[in-house]
mmCIF file of C-alpha atoms in Angstrom:
data_model
loop_
_atom_site.group_PDB
_atom_site.id
_atom_site.type_symbol
_atom_site.label_atom_id
_atom_site.label_comp_id
_atom_site.label_asym_id
_atom_site.label_seq_id
_atom_site.Cartn_x
_atom_site.Cartn_y
_atom_site.Cartn_z
ATOM 1 C CA UNK A 1 4.589 34.750 -19.528
ATOM 2 C CA UNK A 2 7.035 32.500 -21.384
ATOM 3 C CA UNK A 3 6.336 28.824 -21.258
ATOM 4 C CA UNK A 4 8.966 26.105 -21.246
ATOM 5 C CA UNK A 5 11.624 26.745 -23.844
ATOM 6 C CA UNK A 6 14.100 24.214 -25.189
ATOM 7 C CA UNK A 7 17.103 24.432 -27.468
ATOM 8 C CA UNK A 8 18.131 23.371 -29.958
ATOM 9 C CA UNK A 9 14.937 22.255 -31.684
ATOM 10 C CA UNK A 10 16.689 19.842 -34.029
ATOM 11 C CA UNK A 11 20.161 18.411 -34.160
ATOM 12 C CA UNK A 12 22.066 15.661 -35.893
ATOM 13 C CA UNK A 13 25.011 13.844 -34.313
ATOM 14 C CA UNK A 14 27.055 10.787 -35.092
ATOM 15 C CA UNK A 15 27.625 7.751 -32.928
ATOM 16 C CA UNK A 16 30.077 8.310 -30.113
ATOM 17 C CA UNK A 17 29.561 12.058 -29.971
ATOM 18 C CA UNK A 18 28.210 13.985 -27.026
ATOM 19 C CA UNK A 19 25.202 16.305 -26.922
ATOM 20 C CA UNK A 20 23.890 18.967 -24.548
ATOM 21 C CA UNK A 21 20.250 20.012 -24.556
ATOM 22 C CA UNK A 22 18.947 23.028 -22.697
ATOM 23 C CA UNK A 23 15.693 23.920 -21.018
ATOM 24 C CA UNK A 24 14.242 27.002 -19.337
ATOM 25 C CA UNK A 25 11.201 26.254 -17.177
ATOM 26 C CA UNK A 26 7.956 28.161 -17.082
ATOM 27 C CA UNK A 27 8.107 31.246 -14.911
ATOM 28 C CA UNK A 28 7.502 30.371 -11.249
ATOM 29 C CA UNK A 29 8.369 26.697 -11.692
ATOM 30 C CA UNK A 30 11.253 25.188 -9.773
ATOM 31 C CA UNK A 31 11.177 21.548 -10.853
ATOM 32 C CA UNK A 32 12.429 20.297 -14.208
ATOM 33 C CA UNK A 33 11.969 16.800 -15.588
ATOM 34 C CA UNK A 34 13.437 15.317 -18.735
ATOM 35 C CA UNK A 35 11.752 12.711 -20.896
ATOM 36 C CA UNK A 36 12.809 10.712 -23.942
ATOM 37 C CA UNK A 37 10.133 9.953 -26.507
ATOM 38 C CA UNK A 38 10.922 7.495 -29.271
ATOM 39 C CA UNK A 39 8.733 7.468 -32.356
ATOM 40 C CA UNK A 40 5.351 5.913 -31.620
ATOM 41 C CA UNK A 41 6.028 5.612 -27.888
ATOM 42 C CA UNK A 42 5.009 7.545 -24.811
ATOM 43 C CA UNK A 43 7.516 9.778 -23.019
ATOM 44 C CA UNK A 44 9.964 7.846 -20.821
ATOM 45 C CA UNK A 45 11.183 9.536 -17.644
ATOM 46 C CA UNK A 46 14.921 10.209 -17.569
ATOM 47 C CA UNK A 47 15.371 12.275 -14.396
ATOM 48 C CA UNK A 48 14.057 15.191 -12.397
ATOM 49 C CA UNK A 49 15.874 18.154 -10.908
ATOM 50 C CA UNK A 50 14.837 20.206 -7.927
ATOM 51 C CA UNK A 51 16.964 22.704 -5.986
ATOM 52 C CA UNK A 52 19.900 21.932 -8.282
ATOM 53 C CA UNK A 53 19.890 18.260 -7.271
ATOM 54 C CA UNK A 54 18.810 15.165 -9.152
ATOM 55 C CA UNK A 55 15.761 14.108 -7.128
ATOM 56 C CA UNK A 56 14.605 11.089 -9.103
ATOM 57 C CA UNK A 57 15.984 9.022 -11.941
ATOM 58 C CA UNK A 58 14.403 6.648 -14.405
ATOM 59 C CA UNK A 59 15.924 3.571 -15.962
ATOM 60 C CA UNK A 60 18.574 5.288 -18.065
ATOM 61 C CA UNK A 61 22.336 4.605 -18.133
ATOM 62 C CA UNK A 62 24.950 6.907 -16.658
ATOM 63 C CA UNK A 63 25.644 8.252 -20.146
ATOM 64 C CA UNK A 64 22.645 10.457 -19.436
ATOM 65 C CA UNK A 65 23.451 13.204 -16.972
ATOM 66 C CA UNK A 66 22.042 16.557 -16.129
ATOM 67 C CA UNK A 67 22.331 19.740 -14.235
ATOM 68 C CA UNK A 68 20.077 22.426 -12.837
ATOM 69 C CA UNK A 69 21.242 25.994 -12.395
ATOM 70 C CA UNK A 70 20.280 28.527 -9.686
ATOM 71 C CA UNK A 71 17.790 30.134 -12.094
ATOM 72 C CA UNK A 72 16.068 26.693 -12.391
ATOM 73 C CA UNK A 73 17.124 26.182 -16.010
ATOM 74 C CA UNK A 74 18.499 22.769 -16.805
ATOM 75 C CA UNK A 75 20.742 20.823 -19.152
ATOM 76 C CA UNK A 76 20.631 17.241 -20.310
ATOM 77 C CA UNK A 77 23.915 15.711 -21.443
ATOM 78 C CA UNK A 78 24.238 12.458 -23.318
ATOM 79 C CA UNK A 79 27.694 10.957 -23.859
ATOM 80 C CA UNK A 80 28.846 8.264 -26.276
ATOM 81 C CA UNK A 81 25.725 8.569 -28.406
ATOM 82 C CA UNK A 82 24.134 5.417 -29.787
ATOM 83 C CA UNK A 83 21.770 5.059 -32.731
ATOM 84 C CA UNK A 84 19.054 4.168 -30.218
ATOM 85 C CA UNK A 85 19.361 7.578 -28.582
ATOM 86 C CA UNK A 86 17.575 9.105 -31.567
ATOM 87 C CA UNK A 87 14.368 10.521 -30.125
ATOM 88 C CA UNK A 88 12.470 13.612 -29.106
ATOM 89 C CA UNK A 89 13.791 14.895 -25.781
ATOM 90 C CA UNK A 90 11.153 16.725 -23.809
ATOM 91 C CA UNK A 91 11.661 19.004 -20.871
ATOM 92 C CA UNK A 92 8.768 19.559 -18.484
ATOM 93 C CA UNK A 93 8.465 21.941 -15.584
ATOM 94 C CA UNK A 94 6.072 21.931 -12.682
ATOM 95 C CA UNK A 95 5.125 24.311 -9.921
ATOM 96 C CA UNK A 96 6.302 24.061 -6.320
ATOM 97 C CA UNK A 97 4.386 21.638 -4.133
ATOM 98 C CA UNK A 98 3.877 17.887 -4.111
ATOM 99 C CA UNK A 99 2.358 16.349 -7.223
ATOM 100 C CA UNK A 100 0.377 19.395 -8.302
ATOM 101 C CA UNK A 101 -0.605 17.493 -11.358
ATOM 102 C CA UNK A 102 0.251 19.477 -14.419
ATOM 103 C CA UNK A 103 3.469 19.164 -16.297
ATOM 104 C CA UNK A 104 4.191 21.910 -18.773
ATOM 105 C CA UNK A 105 6.266 20.678 -21.684
ATOM 106 C CA UNK A 106 8.558 22.454 -24.067
ATOM 107 C CA UNK A 107 8.355 21.690 -27.764
ATOM 108 C CA UNK A 108 11.284 19.326 -27.447
ATOM 109 C CA UNK A 109 14.670 18.782 -29.011
ATOM 110 C CA UNK A 110 14.645 16.237 -31.813
ATOM 111 C CA UNK A 111 17.938 14.338 -31.837
ATOM 112 C CA UNK A 112 19.003 12.184 -34.744
ATOM 113 C CA UNK A 113 22.069 9.976 -34.297
ATOM 114 C CA UNK A 114 23.648 8.694 -37.497
ATOM 115 C CA UNK B 1 4.376 -5.777 -17.003
ATOM 116 C CA UNK B 2 4.541 -2.108 -17.955
ATOM 117 C CA UNK B 3 3.531 0.414 -15.304
ATOM 118 C CA UNK B 4 0.884 2.030 -17.502
ATOM 119 C CA UNK B 5 -0.801 0.251 -20.394
ATOM 120 C CA UNK B 6 -3.252 1.601 -22.936
ATOM 121 C CA UNK B 7 -5.350 0.352 -25.843
ATOM 122 C CA UNK B 8 -2.884 -0.116 -28.701
ATOM 123 C CA UNK B 9 -4.914 1.733 -31.309
ATOM 124 C CA UNK B 10 -5.050 3.402 -33.706
ATOM 125 C CA UNK B 11 -8.717 4.282 -33.532
ATOM 126 C CA UNK B 12 -10.236 5.527 -36.793
ATOM 127 C CA UNK B 13 -13.727 6.906 -36.247
ATOM 128 C CA UNK B 14 -16.141 9.099 -38.244
ATOM 129 C CA UNK B 15 -17.024 12.588 -37.107
ATOM 130 C CA UNK B 16 -19.756 12.548 -34.491
ATOM 131 C CA UNK B 17 -18.825 9.126 -33.146
ATOM 132 C CA UNK B 18 -18.308 8.299 -29.501
ATOM 133 C CA UNK B 19 -14.968 6.727 -28.686
ATOM 134 C CA UNK B 20 -13.579 5.311 -25.436
ATOM 135 C CA UNK B 21 -9.986 4.789 -24.391
ATOM 136 C CA UNK B 22 -8.869 2.455 -21.638
ATOM 137 C CA UNK B 23 -5.817 2.533 -19.421
ATOM 138 C CA UNK B 24 -4.561 0.278 -16.630
ATOM 139 C CA UNK B 25 -1.785 0.918 -14.135
ATOM 140 C CA UNK B 26 0.191 -1.445 -11.957
ATOM 141 C CA UNK B 27 1.322 0.679 -9.008
ATOM 142 C CA UNK B 28 -1.376 0.672 -6.344
ATOM 143 C CA UNK B 29 0.386 3.596 -4.613
ATOM 144 C CA UNK B 30 -0.498 5.876 -7.517
ATOM 145 C CA UNK B 31 -2.095 9.055 -6.299
ATOM 146 C CA UNK B 32 -3.127 11.179 -9.242
ATOM 147 C CA UNK B 33 -4.272 10.424 -12.751
ATOM 148 C CA UNK B 34 -4.431 12.444 -15.933
ATOM 149 C CA UNK B 35 -5.092 12.362 -19.621
ATOM 150 C CA UNK B 36 -2.687 14.296 -21.828
ATOM 151 C CA UNK B 37 -3.142 15.001 -25.493
ATOM 152 C CA UNK B 38 -0.276 15.069 -27.965
ATOM 153 C CA UNK B 39 -0.690 16.364 -31.492
ATOM 154 C CA UNK B 40 1.594 15.044 -34.215
ATOM 155 C CA UNK B 41 5.184 16.230 -33.675
ATOM 156 C CA UNK B 42 4.112 18.492 -30.800
ATOM 157 C CA UNK B 43 4.545 18.361 -27.042
ATOM 158 C CA UNK B 44 2.007 16.707 -24.712
ATOM 159 C CA UNK B 45 -0.554 19.000 -23.080
ATOM 160 C CA UNK B 46 -2.853 18.329 -20.168
ATOM 161 C CA UNK B 47 -6.357 17.415 -21.315
ATOM 162 C CA UNK B 48 -7.911 16.701 -17.948
ATOM 163 C CA UNK B 49 -7.298 15.298 -14.511
ATOM 164 C CA UNK B 50 -9.165 12.162 -13.464
ATOM 165 C CA UNK B 51 -10.976 11.963 -10.139
ATOM 166 C CA UNK B 52 -12.461 8.980 -8.329
ATOM 167 C CA UNK B 53 -15.944 10.442 -8.642
ATOM 168 C CA UNK B 54 -15.547 10.804 -12.387
ATOM 169 C CA UNK B 55 -15.394 14.148 -14.102
ATOM 170 C CA UNK B 56 -16.632 15.739 -17.253
ATOM 171 C CA UNK B 57 -15.355 18.613 -19.364
ATOM 172 C CA UNK B 58 -17.650 19.314 -22.276
ATOM 173 C CA UNK B 59 -17.555 16.330 -24.612
ATOM 174 C CA UNK B 60 -14.882 14.572 -22.537
ATOM 175 C CA UNK B 61 -15.595 12.299 -19.571
ATOM 176 C CA UNK B 62 -12.920 10.631 -17.449
ATOM 177 C CA UNK B 63 -13.445 7.802 -14.994
ATOM 178 C CA UNK B 64 -11.187 6.179 -12.410
ATOM 179 C CA UNK B 65 -11.624 2.801 -10.741
ATOM 180 C CA UNK B 66 -8.969 2.488 -8.036
ATOM 181 C CA UNK B 67 -9.964 -1.057 -7.089
ATOM 182 C CA UNK B 68 -9.400 -2.272 -10.646
ATOM 183 C CA UNK B 69 -6.559 0.200 -11.289
ATOM 184 C CA UNK B 70 -8.322 1.318 -14.414
ATOM 185 C CA UNK B 71 -8.829 4.718 -16.049
ATOM 186 C CA UNK B 72 -10.999 5.616 -19.007
ATOM 187 C CA UNK B 73 -11.616 8.549 -21.311
ATOM 188 C CA UNK B 74 -14.812 8.955 -23.292
ATOM 189 C CA UNK B 75 -15.089 11.421 -26.151
ATOM 190 C CA UNK B 76 -18.585 12.162 -27.412
ATOM 191 C CA UNK B 77 -19.508 13.774 -30.730
ATOM 192 C CA UNK B 78 -15.917 13.566 -31.919
ATOM 193 C CA UNK B 79 -14.532 16.372 -34.079
ATOM 194 C CA UNK B 80 -11.798 16.376 -36.704
ATOM 195 C CA UNK B 81 -9.739 18.455 -34.267
ATOM 196 C CA UNK B 82 -9.818 15.625 -31.721
ATOM 197 C CA UNK B 83 -7.354 13.693 -33.898
ATOM 198 C CA UNK B 84 -4.287 13.225 -31.724
ATOM 199 C CA UNK B 85 -2.551 10.741 -29.462
ATOM 200 C CA UNK B 86 -4.061 10.420 -25.993
ATOM 201 C CA UNK B 87 -1.622 9.633 -23.190
ATOM 202 C CA UNK B 88 -2.684 8.161 -19.873
ATOM 203 C CA UNK B 89 -0.515 9.479 -17.023
ATOM 204 C CA UNK B 90 -0.201 8.175 -13.489
ATOM 205 C CA UNK B 91 1.485 10.080 -10.688
ATOM 206 C CA UNK B 92 2.919 9.061 -7.325
ATOM 207 C CA UNK B 93 4.972 11.556 -5.399
ATOM 208 C CA UNK B 94 6.854 13.560 -7.961
ATOM 209 C CA UNK B 95 6.954 10.707 -10.476
ATOM 210 C CA UNK B 96 4.757 11.002 -13.563
ATOM 211 C CA UNK B 97 4.554 7.784 -15.600
ATOM 212 C CA UNK B 98 3.208 7.961 -19.137
ATOM 213 C CA UNK B 99 1.484 5.221 -21.037
ATOM 214 C CA UNK B 100 2.424 4.521 -24.662
ATOM 215 C CA UNK B 101 -0.545 6.501 -25.963
ATOM 216 C CA UNK B 102 -3.505 5.680 -28.155
ATOM 217 C CA UNK B 103 -3.768 7.419 -31.491
ATOM 218 C CA UNK B 104 -7.151 8.702 -32.619
ATOM 219 C CA UNK B 105 -7.996 9.725 -36.161
ATOM 220 C CA UNK B 106 -11.394 11.317 -36.679
ATOM 221 C CA UNK B 107 -12.419 11.025 -40.310
ATOM 222 C CA UNK B 108 -14.745 13.374 -42.246
#
């Protein structure tokens, strides 16, 4: 049973560029959440997708957008990259049902913006 | 005020020590509470859920005080392998809010 998988694992971009990160949830999970984790900080909630719709959104600008596909996989897009966007981007999936409690994380995509 | 706050750390303790982490949350509508563990440069993983009655899992004990909006984690007889960052997580609805984490280093 594959867990949450993310790609790419590492990438380097320059300011102003755009990036797309990808996530496949754990088998049987229908909800995908994205988090940004800066060095030395806890994960910060970006948004959550359920049934191909953005269900909740954290305090992130519109430069951050996403998508969920019919197979529940998801993408995170960041436009007009800033130096401050350098972070570990974590995807987490959870099982159907309200607040079941456990988020399963992928290993993350480490983005460096130069 | 941040939604979830934790002891700033880091905590450096010798093997065998008992260490306690504290966490406070601001949203009284919070429904569920958890401790996650994150090893260096790895993803967070669920350590344990936290229940109002308190719960124990081996050397780990978690407590919740809803009136004070306070959560704790106690680690007894700490091992070298306990070295990690411990994240307090609060949930309401589908929203999981993470604290900044407290880093623990267990020293030989």
